[in-house]
Short mmCIF file of N, CA, C and O in Angstrom, two decimals:
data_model
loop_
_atom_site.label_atom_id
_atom_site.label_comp_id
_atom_site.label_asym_id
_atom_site.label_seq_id
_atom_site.Cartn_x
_atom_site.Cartn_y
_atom_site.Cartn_z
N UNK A 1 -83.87 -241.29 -16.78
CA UNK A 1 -84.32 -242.66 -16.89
C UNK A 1 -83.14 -243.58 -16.57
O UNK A 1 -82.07 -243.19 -17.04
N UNK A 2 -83.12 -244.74 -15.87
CA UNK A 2 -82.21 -245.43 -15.22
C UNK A 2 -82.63 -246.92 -16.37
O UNK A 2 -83.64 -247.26 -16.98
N UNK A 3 -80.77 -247.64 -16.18
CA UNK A 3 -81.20 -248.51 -17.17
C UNK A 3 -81.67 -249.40 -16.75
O UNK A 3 -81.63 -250.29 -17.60
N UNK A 4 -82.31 -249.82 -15.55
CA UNK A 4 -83.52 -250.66 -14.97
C UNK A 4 -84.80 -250.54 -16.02
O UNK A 4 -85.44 -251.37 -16.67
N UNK A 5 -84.85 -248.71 -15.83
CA UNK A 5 -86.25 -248.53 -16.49
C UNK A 5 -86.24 -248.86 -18.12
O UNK A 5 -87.19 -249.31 -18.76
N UNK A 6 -85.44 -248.65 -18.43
CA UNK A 6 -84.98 -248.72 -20.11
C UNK A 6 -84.90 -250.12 -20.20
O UNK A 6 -85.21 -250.46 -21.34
N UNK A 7 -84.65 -250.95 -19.60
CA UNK A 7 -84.57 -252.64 -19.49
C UNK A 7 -86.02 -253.17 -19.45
O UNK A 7 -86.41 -254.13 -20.11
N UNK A 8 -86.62 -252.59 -18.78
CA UNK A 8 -87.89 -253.11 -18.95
C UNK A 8 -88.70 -252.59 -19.80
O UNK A 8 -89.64 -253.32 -20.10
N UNK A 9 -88.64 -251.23 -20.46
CA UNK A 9 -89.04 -251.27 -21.70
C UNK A 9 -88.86 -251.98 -22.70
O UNK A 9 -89.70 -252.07 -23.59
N UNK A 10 -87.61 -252.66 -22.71
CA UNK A 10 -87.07 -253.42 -23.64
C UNK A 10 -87.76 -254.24 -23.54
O UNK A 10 -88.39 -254.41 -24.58
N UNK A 11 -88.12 -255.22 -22.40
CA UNK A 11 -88.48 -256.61 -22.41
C UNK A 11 -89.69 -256.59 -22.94
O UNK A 11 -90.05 -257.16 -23.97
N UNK A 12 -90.54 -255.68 -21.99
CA UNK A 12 -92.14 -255.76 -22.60
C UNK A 12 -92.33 -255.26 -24.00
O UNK A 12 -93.42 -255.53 -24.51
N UNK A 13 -91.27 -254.43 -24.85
CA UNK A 13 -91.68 -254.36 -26.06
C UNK A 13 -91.18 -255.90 -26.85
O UNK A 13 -91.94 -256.32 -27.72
N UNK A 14 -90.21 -256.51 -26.61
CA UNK A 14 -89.92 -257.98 -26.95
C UNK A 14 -91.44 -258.67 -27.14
O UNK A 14 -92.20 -259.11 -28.00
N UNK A 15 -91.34 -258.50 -26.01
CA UNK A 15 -92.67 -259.48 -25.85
C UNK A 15 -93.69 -259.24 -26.08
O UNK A 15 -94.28 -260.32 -26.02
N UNK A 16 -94.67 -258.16 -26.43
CA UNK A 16 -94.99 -257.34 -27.09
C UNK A 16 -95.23 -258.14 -28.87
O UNK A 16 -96.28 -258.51 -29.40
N UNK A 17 -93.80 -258.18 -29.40
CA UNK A 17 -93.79 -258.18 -30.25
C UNK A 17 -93.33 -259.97 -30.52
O UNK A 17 -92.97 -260.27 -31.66
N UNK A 18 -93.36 -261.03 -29.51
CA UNK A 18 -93.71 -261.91 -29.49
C UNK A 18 -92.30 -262.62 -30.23
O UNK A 18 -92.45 -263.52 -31.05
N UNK A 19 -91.04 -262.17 -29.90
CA UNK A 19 -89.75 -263.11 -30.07
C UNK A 19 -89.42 -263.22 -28.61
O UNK A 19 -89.95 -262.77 -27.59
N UNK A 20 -88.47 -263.91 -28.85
CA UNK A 20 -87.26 -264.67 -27.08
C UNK A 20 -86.52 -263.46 -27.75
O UNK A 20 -86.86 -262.72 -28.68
N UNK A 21 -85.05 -263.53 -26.72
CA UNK A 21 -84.06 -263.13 -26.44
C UNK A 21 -82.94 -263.16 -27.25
O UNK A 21 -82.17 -262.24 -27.51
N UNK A 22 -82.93 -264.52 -27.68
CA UNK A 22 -82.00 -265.22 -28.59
C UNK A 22 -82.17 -264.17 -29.88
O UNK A 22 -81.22 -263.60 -30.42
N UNK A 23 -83.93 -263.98 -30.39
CA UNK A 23 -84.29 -263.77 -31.54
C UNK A 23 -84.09 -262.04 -31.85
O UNK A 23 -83.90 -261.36 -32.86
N UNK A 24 -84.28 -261.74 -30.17
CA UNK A 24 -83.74 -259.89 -30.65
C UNK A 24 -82.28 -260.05 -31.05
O UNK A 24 -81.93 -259.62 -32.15
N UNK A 25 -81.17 -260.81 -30.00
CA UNK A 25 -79.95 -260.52 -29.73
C UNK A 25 -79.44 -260.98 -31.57
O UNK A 25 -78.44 -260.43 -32.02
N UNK A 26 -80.10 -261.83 -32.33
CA UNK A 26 -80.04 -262.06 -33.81
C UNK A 26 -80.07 -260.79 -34.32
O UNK A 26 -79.16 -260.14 -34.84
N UNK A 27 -81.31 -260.48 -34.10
CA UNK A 27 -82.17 -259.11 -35.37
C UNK A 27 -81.08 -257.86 -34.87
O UNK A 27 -80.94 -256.97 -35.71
N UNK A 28 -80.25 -257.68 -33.52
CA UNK A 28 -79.22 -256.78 -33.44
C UNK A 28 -78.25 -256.94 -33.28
O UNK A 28 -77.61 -256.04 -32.74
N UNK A 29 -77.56 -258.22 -33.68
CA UNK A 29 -76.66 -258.47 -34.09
C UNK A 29 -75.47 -258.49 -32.70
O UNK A 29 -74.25 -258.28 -32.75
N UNK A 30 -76.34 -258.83 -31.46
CA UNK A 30 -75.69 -258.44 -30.21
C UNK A 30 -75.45 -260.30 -29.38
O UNK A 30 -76.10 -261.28 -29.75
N UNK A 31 -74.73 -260.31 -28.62
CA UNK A 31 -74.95 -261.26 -28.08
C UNK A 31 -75.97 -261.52 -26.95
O UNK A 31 -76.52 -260.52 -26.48
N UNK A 32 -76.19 -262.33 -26.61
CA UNK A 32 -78.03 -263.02 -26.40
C UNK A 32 -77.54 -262.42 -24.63
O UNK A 32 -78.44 -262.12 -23.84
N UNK A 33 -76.31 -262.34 -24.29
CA UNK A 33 -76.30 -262.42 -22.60
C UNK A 33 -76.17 -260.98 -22.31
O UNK A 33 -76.28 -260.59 -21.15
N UNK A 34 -75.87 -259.85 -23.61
CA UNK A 34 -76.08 -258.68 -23.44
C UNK A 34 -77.51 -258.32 -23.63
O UNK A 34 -77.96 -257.29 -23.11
N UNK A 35 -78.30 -259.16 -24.36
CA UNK A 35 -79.46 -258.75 -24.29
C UNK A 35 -80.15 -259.07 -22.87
O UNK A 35 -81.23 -258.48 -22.75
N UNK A 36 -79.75 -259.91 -21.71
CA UNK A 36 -80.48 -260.37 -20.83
C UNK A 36 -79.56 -259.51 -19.72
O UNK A 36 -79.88 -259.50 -18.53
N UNK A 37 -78.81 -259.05 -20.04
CA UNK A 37 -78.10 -258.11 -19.01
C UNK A 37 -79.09 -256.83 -19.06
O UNK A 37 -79.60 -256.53 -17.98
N UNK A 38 -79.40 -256.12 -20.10
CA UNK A 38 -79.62 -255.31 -20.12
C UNK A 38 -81.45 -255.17 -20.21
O UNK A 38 -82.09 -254.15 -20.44
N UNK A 39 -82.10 -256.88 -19.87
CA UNK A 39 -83.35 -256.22 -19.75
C UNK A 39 -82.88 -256.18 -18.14
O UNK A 39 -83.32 -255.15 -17.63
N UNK A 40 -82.18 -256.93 -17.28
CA UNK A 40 -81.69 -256.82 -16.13
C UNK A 40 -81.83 -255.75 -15.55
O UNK A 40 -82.16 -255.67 -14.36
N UNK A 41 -81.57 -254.60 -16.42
CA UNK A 41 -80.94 -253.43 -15.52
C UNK A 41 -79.13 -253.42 -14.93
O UNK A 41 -78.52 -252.64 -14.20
N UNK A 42 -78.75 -254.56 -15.60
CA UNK A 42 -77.62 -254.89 -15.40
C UNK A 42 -76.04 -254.60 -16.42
O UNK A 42 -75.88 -254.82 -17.62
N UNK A 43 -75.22 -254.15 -15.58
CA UNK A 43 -74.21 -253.44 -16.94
C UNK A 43 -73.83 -252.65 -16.81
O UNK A 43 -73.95 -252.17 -15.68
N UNK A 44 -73.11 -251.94 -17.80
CA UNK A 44 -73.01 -250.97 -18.40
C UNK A 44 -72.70 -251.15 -20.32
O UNK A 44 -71.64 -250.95 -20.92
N UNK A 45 -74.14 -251.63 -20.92
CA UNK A 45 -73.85 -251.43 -22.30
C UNK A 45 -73.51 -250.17 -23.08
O UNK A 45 -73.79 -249.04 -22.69
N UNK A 46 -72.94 -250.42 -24.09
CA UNK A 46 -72.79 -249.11 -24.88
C UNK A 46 -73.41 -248.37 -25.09
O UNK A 46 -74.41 -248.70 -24.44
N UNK A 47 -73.74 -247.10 -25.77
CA UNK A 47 -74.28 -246.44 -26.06
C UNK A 47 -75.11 -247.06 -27.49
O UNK A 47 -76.33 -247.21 -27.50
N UNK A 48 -74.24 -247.38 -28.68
CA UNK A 48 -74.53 -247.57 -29.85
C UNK A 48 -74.74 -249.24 -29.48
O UNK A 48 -75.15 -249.36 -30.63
N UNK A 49 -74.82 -250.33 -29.04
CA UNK A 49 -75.07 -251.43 -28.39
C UNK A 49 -77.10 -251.07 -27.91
O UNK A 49 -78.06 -251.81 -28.14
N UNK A 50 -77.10 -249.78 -27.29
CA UNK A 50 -78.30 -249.92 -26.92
C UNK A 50 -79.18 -249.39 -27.56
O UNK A 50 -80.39 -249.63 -27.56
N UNK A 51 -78.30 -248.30 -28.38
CA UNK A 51 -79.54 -247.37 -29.67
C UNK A 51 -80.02 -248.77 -30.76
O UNK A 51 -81.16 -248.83 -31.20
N UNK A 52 -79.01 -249.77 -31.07
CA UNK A 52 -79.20 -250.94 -32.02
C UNK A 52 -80.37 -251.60 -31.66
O UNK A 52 -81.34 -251.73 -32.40
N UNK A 53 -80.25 -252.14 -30.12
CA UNK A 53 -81.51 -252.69 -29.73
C UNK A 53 -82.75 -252.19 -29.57
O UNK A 53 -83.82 -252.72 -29.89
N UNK A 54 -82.58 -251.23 -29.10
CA UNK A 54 -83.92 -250.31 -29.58
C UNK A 54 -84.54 -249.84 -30.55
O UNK A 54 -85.76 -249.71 -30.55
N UNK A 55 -83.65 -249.46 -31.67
CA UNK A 55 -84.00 -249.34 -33.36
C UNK A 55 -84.90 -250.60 -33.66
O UNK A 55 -86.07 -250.56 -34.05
N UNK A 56 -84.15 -251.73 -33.42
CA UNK A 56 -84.35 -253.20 -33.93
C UNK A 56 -85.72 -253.15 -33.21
O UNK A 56 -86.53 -253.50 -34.07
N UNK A 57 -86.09 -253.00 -32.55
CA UNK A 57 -87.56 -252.85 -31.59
C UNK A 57 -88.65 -251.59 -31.73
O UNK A 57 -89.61 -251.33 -31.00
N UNK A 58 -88.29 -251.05 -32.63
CA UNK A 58 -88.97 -250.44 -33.44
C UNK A 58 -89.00 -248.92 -31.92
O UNK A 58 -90.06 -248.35 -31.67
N UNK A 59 -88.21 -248.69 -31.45
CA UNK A 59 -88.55 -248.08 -30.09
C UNK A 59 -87.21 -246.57 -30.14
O UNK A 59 -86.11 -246.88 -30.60
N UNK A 60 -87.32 -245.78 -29.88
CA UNK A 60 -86.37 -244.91 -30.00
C UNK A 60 -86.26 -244.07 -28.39
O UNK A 60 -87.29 -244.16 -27.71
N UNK A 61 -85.17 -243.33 -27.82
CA UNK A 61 -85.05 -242.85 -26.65
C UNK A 61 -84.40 -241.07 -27.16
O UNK A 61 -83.46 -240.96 -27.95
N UNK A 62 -85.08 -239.89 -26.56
CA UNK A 62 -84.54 -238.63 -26.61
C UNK A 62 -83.50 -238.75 -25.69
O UNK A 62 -83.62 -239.46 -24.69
N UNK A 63 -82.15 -237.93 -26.02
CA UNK A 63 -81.49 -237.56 -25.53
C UNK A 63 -81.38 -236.20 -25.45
O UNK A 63 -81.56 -235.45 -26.42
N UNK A 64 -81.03 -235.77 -24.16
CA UNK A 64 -80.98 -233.93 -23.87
C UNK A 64 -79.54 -233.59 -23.47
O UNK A 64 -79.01 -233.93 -22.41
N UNK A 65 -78.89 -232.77 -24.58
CA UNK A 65 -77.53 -232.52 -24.17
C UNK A 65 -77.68 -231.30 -23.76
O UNK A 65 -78.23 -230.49 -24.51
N UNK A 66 -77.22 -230.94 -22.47
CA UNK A 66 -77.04 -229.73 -21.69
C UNK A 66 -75.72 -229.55 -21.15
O UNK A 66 -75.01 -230.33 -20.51
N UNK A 67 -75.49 -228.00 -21.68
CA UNK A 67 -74.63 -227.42 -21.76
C UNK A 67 -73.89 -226.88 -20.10
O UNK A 67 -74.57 -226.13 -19.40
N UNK A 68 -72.88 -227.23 -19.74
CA UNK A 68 -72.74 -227.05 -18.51
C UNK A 68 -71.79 -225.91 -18.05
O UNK A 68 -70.69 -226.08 -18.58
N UNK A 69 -71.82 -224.96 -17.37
CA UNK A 69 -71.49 -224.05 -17.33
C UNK A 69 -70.54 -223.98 -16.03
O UNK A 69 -71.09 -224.16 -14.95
N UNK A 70 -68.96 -223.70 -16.06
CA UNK A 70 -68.13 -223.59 -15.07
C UNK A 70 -67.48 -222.72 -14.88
O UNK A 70 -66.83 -222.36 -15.86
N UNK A 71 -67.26 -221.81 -13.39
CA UNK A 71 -66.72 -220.61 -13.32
C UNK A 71 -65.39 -220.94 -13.48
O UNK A 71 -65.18 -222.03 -12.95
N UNK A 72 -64.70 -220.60 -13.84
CA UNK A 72 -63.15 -220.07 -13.73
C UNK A 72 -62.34 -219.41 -12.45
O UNK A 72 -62.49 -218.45 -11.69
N UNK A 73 -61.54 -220.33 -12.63
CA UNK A 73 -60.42 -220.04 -11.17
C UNK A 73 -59.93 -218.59 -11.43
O UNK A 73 -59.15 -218.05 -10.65
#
């Protein structure tokens, strides 16, 4: 998932849930131009920056850690 796509989840659950921008970037304690960067698709926010906004949005994302395997010289 690309953070285009994750950006626009964001927005339509915002709106959705019927606050602005200002009012998420409050409820996560983020600033209002990271919140509009990142319905953007624009950035590179944090990791824990974006799990916040998404918690706060009642919305959660799986992560798959895979184990990567390298031959030896």
């Amino acid at each position: 998932m690309t953070l285009q796509e994750i950006g626009k989840i964001i927005k339509e659950r915002r709106k959705q849930l019927g606050i602005n921008q200002q009012t998420l970037a409050d409820l996560a304690v983020v600033a209002v131009n990271t919140v509009v960067a990142i319905e953007r698709g624009e950035g590179n926010p944090q990791l824990t920056t974006l799990l916040t906004i998404l918690n706060t949005l009642g919305l959660q994302i799986d992560i798959h850690l895979k184990q990567l395997e390298y031959e030896t010289m």
